[in-house]
GROMACS .gro file of C-alpha atoms in nm:
model
  206
    1MET     CA    1   4.760   0.630  -1.225
    2SER     CA    2   4.532   0.665  -1.551
    3LEU     CA    3   4.275   0.965  -1.579
    4VAL     CA    4   3.968   0.939  -1.789
    5LYS     CA    5   3.762   1.225  -1.890
    6LEU     CA    6   3.357   1.222  -1.784
    7ASN     CA    7   3.105   1.397  -1.949
    8ILE     CA    8   2.769   1.409  -1.784
    9LYS     CA    9   2.496   1.229  -1.944
   10GLY     CA   10   2.170   1.315  -1.771
   11ILE     CA   11   2.030   1.226  -1.442
   12SER     CA   12   1.776   0.953  -1.424
   13TYR     CA   13   1.517   0.838  -1.148
   14SER     CA   14   1.412   0.538  -1.000
   15GLN     CA   15   1.106   0.343  -1.098
   16THR     CA   16   1.033   0.193  -0.817
   17GLN     CA   17   1.243   0.381  -0.517
   18ASN     CA   18   1.064   0.709  -0.454
   19GLY     CA   19   1.328   1.024  -0.461
   20ALA     CA   20   1.609   0.789  -0.572
   21TYR     CA   21   1.819   0.944  -0.862
   22ALA     CA   22   2.129   0.857  -1.031
   23LEU     CA   23   2.387   1.127  -1.209
   24ILE     CA   24   2.484   0.933  -1.546
   25LEU     CA   25   2.844   1.013  -1.611
   26SER     CA   26   3.021   0.864  -1.942
   27GLU     CA   27   3.360   0.856  -2.040
   28VAL     CA   28   3.470   1.072  -2.348
   29ASP     CA   29   3.684   0.809  -2.562
   30GLY     CA   30   3.436   0.510  -2.489
   31GLU     CA   31   3.122   0.361  -2.399
   32ARG     CA   32   3.116   0.301  -2.024
   33LYS     CA   33   2.887   0.485  -1.797
   34LEU     CA   34   2.965   0.537  -1.440
   35PRO     CA   35   2.611   0.572  -1.247
   36ILE     CA   36   2.629   0.775  -0.920
   37VAL     CA   37   2.354   0.754  -0.680
   38ILE     CA   38   2.264   1.119  -0.531
   39GLY     CA   39   2.027   1.305  -0.337
   40ALA     CA   40   1.700   1.491  -0.471
   41PHE     CA   41   1.892   1.806  -0.367
   42GLU     CA   42   2.208   1.764  -0.540
   43ALA     CA   43   1.999   1.622  -0.875
   44GLN     CA   44   1.814   1.948  -0.872
   45SER     CA   45   2.126   2.191  -0.826
   46ILE     CA   46   2.283   1.995  -1.110
   47ALA     CA   47   1.971   1.961  -1.347
   48ILE     CA   48   1.960   2.351  -1.308
   49ALA     CA   49   2.335   2.429  -1.399
   50LEU     CA   50   2.255   2.195  -1.744
   51GLU     CA   51   1.984   2.383  -1.814
   52LYS     CA   52   2.132   2.684  -1.856
   53GLU     CA   53   1.811   2.852  -1.932
   54ILE     CA   54   1.699   2.820  -1.581
   55LYS     CA   55   1.728   3.058  -1.307
   56PRO     CA   56   1.640   3.046  -0.951
   57PRO     CA   57   1.512   3.349  -0.782
   58ARG     CA   58   1.732   3.287  -0.534
   59PRO     CA   59   2.113   3.142  -0.537
   60LEU     CA   60   2.120   2.793  -0.460
   61THR     CA   61   2.407   2.657  -0.250
   62HIS     CA   62   2.627   2.582  -0.517
   63ASP     CA   63   2.558   2.917  -0.718
   64LEU     CA   64   2.635   3.078  -0.364
   65PHE     CA   65   2.974   2.891  -0.394
   66LYS     CA   66   3.041   3.017  -0.697
   67SER     CA   67   2.969   3.345  -0.643
   68PHE     CA   68   3.178   3.361  -0.350
   69SER     CA   69   3.481   3.225  -0.516
   70ASP     CA   70   3.461   3.469  -0.802
   71ARG     CA   71   3.442   3.760  -0.593
   72PHE     CA   72   3.789   3.586  -0.423
   73LYS     CA   73   3.937   3.513  -0.751
   74ILE     CA   74   3.928   3.146  -0.668
   75LYS     CA   75   3.907   2.916  -0.940
   76VAL     CA   76   3.798   2.531  -0.994
   77LYS     CA   77   4.015   2.376  -1.245
   78GLN     CA   78   3.891   2.016  -1.216
   79VAL     CA   79   3.687   1.764  -0.988
   80ILE     CA   80   3.876   1.441  -0.979
   81ILE     CA   81   3.662   1.143  -0.869
   82HIS     CA   82   3.951   0.951  -0.670
   83LYS     CA   83   3.827   0.718  -0.439
   84LEU     CA   84   3.542   0.439  -0.436
   85VAL     CA   85   3.484   0.251  -0.091
   86ASP     CA   86   3.166   0.034   0.001
   87GLY     CA   87   2.979   0.238  -0.320
   88VAL     CA   88   3.083   0.531  -0.208
   89PHE     CA   89   3.245   0.759  -0.452
   90TYR     CA   90   3.488   0.997  -0.282
   91SER     CA   91   3.581   1.340  -0.498
   92SER     CA   92   3.897   1.580  -0.512
   93ILE     CA   93   3.839   1.977  -0.630
   94ILE     CA   94   4.130   2.087  -0.774
   95CYS     CA   95   4.121   2.491  -0.702
   96GLU     CA   96   4.329   2.786  -0.817
   97ASN     CA   97   4.393   3.124  -0.590
   98GLU     CA   98   4.641   3.329  -0.809
   99GLN     CA   99   4.909   3.122  -0.812
  100ALA     CA  100   4.806   2.883  -0.512
  101GLU     CA  101   4.652   2.564  -0.585
  102GLU     CA  102   4.484   2.355  -0.336
  103ILE     CA  103   4.274   2.018  -0.329
  104ILE     CA  104   3.949   2.011  -0.130
  105ASP     CA  105   3.777   1.671  -0.039
  106ALA     CA  106   3.382   1.683  -0.119
  107ARG     CA  107   3.085   1.464  -0.148
  108THR     CA  108   3.097   1.416  -0.554
  109SER     CA  109   2.748   1.528  -0.592
  110ASP     CA  110   2.858   1.872  -0.484
  111ALA     CA  111   3.181   1.846  -0.675
  112ILE     CA  112   2.983   1.786  -0.986
  113ALA     CA  113   2.758   2.054  -0.952
  114LEU     CA  114   3.043   2.298  -0.887
  115ALA     CA  115   3.237   2.149  -1.186
  116LEU     CA  116   2.925   2.233  -1.409
  117ARG     CA  117   2.916   2.660  -1.258
  118PHE     CA  118   3.297   2.691  -1.317
  119ASN     CA  119   3.302   2.493  -1.657
  120ALA     CA  120   3.554   2.271  -1.534
  121PRO     CA  121   3.636   1.890  -1.657
  122ILE     CA  122   3.578   1.611  -1.468
  123PHE     CA  123   3.812   1.331  -1.417
  124THR     CA  124   3.820   0.963  -1.266
  125TYR     CA  125   4.079   0.683  -1.277
  126LYS     CA  126   4.041   0.412  -1.476
  127THR     CA  127   4.056   0.153  -1.213
  128ILE     CA  128   3.747   0.303  -1.072
  129LEU     CA  129   3.596   0.300  -1.400
  130ASP     CA  130   3.719  -0.026  -1.454
  131LYS     CA  131   3.522  -0.128  -1.144
  132ALA     CA  132   3.198   0.066  -1.159
  133GLY     CA  133   3.170   0.119  -1.501
  134ILE     CA  134   2.917  -0.029  -1.702
  135TYR     CA  135   2.742  -0.030  -2.065
  136LEU     CA  136   2.403   0.095  -2.165
  137LYS     CA  137   2.220  -0.041  -2.456
  138ALA     CA  138   1.926   0.112  -2.626
  139THR     CA  139   1.615  -0.091  -2.662
  140PRO     CA  140   1.355  -0.012  -2.914
  141LYS     CA  141   1.007   0.053  -2.749
  142LYS     CA  142   0.775  -0.222  -2.958
  143GLU     CA  143   0.467  -0.018  -2.934
  144GLU     CA  144   0.596   0.294  -3.075
  145GLY     CA  145   0.893   0.206  -3.248
  146GLU     CA  146   1.122   0.474  -3.047
  147GLU     CA  147   1.441   0.405  -2.900
  148GLU     CA  148   1.441   0.369  -2.512
  149ASN     CA  149   1.734   0.330  -2.239
  150ASP     CA  150   1.774   0.163  -1.936
  151GLU     CA  151   1.927   0.444  -1.734
  152ALA     CA  152   1.604   0.414  -1.509
  153LEU     CA  153   1.653   0.063  -1.435
  154VAL     CA  154   2.013   0.114  -1.356
  155VAL     CA  155   1.924   0.388  -1.112
  156ASP     CA  156   1.697   0.048  -0.962
  157GLU     CA  157   1.964  -0.186  -0.928
  158VAL     CA  158   2.257   0.095  -0.824
  159PHE     CA  159   2.008   0.224  -0.563
  160ALA     CA  160   1.927  -0.163  -0.424
  161GLU     CA  161   2.273  -0.209  -0.431
  162SER     CA  162   2.368   0.121  -0.206
  163THR     CA  163   2.059  -0.002   0.021
  164SER     CA  164   2.106  -0.381   0.026
  165GLU     CA  165   2.200  -0.393   0.401
  166SER     CA  166   1.891  -0.243   0.476
  167THR     CA  167   1.704  -0.573   0.496
  168ASP     CA  168   1.935  -0.657   0.805
  169TYR     CA  169   1.870  -0.370   1.007
  170LYS     CA  170   1.602  -0.513   1.236
  171LYS     CA  171   1.830  -0.802   1.317
  172LEU     CA  172   2.089  -0.538   1.498
  173SER     CA  173   2.037  -0.391   1.816
  174LEU     CA  174   1.993  -0.021   1.893
  175GLN     CA  175   2.344  -0.004   2.026
  176GLU     CA  176   2.453  -0.147   1.672
  177LEU     CA  177   2.207   0.096   1.506
  178TYR     CA  178   2.409   0.356   1.674
  179ASN     CA  179   2.780   0.228   1.592
  180SER     CA  180   2.637   0.191   1.228
  181LEU     CA  181   2.482   0.541   1.174
  182ASP     CA  182   2.846   0.691   1.276
  183SER     CA  183   3.044   0.461   1.071
  184ALA     CA  184   2.760   0.556   0.811
  185VAL     CA  185   2.793   0.938   0.848
  186ALA     CA  186   3.181   0.898   0.866
  187ASN     CA  187   3.191   0.727   0.535
  188GLU     CA  188   2.962   1.023   0.421
  189ASP     CA  189   2.734   0.763   0.353
  190TYR     CA  190   2.399   0.988   0.361
  191GLU     CA  191   2.165   0.743   0.198
  192LYS     CA  192   2.262   0.445   0.415
  193ALA     CA  193   2.259   0.672   0.736
  194ALA     CA  194   1.897   0.783   0.694
  195ASN     CA  195   1.773   0.440   0.646
  196ILE     CA  196   1.931   0.362   0.980
  197ARG     CA  197   1.793   0.664   1.114
  198ASP     CA  198   1.465   0.560   1.000
  199GLU     CA  199   1.495   0.229   1.164
  200ILE     CA  200   1.593   0.404   1.487
  201SER     CA  201   1.315   0.595   1.525
  202ARG     CA  202   1.081   0.315   1.463
  203ARG     CA  203   1.231   0.101   1.749
  204GLU     CA  204   1.214   0.423   1.979
  205GLN     CA  205   0.856   0.504   1.898
  206ASN     CA  206   0.765   0.165   2.000
   0.00000   0.00000   0.00000
């Protein structure tokens, strides 16, 4: 399968969903964007890596991993977003230790946070970009005459899709909720797991 190289266009936030962020990736030789919903901690870690001048007083988790890897001569060569299932992106970190090469499974947000720290390229398969890639159009602001893109609207749409099942949680029994929670955690869909956990908590408090 054909690999497509991606650049990080930026991080956008939802105007309607508090605490919702999306990492916007852009194909190098094209115009499509790949939006990926990420958590607040991962958004902060990626933002810090993008802003080279910002140095946290204590190392973040991804900074600690970088220091650990440097100490033991482990290098991240590249990151590949290799699978998309039910709106969840799966990634692999390709590492090298002297002559040995290893492939490590990782959440996409963690993989990209590490790729930035190792200056490693990010790739995805063309089939994934064909399925989830979108085009962002710049639209002018009528009052100010400046350009404004619709990335924030994209976050709202992507986040809404990833949490669209939340409206059906009230229809499920408590046991079905626990089963759905186990499935969400197993699939690393932590946003969904958090919503299910909240519904379980509401049930158990009543």
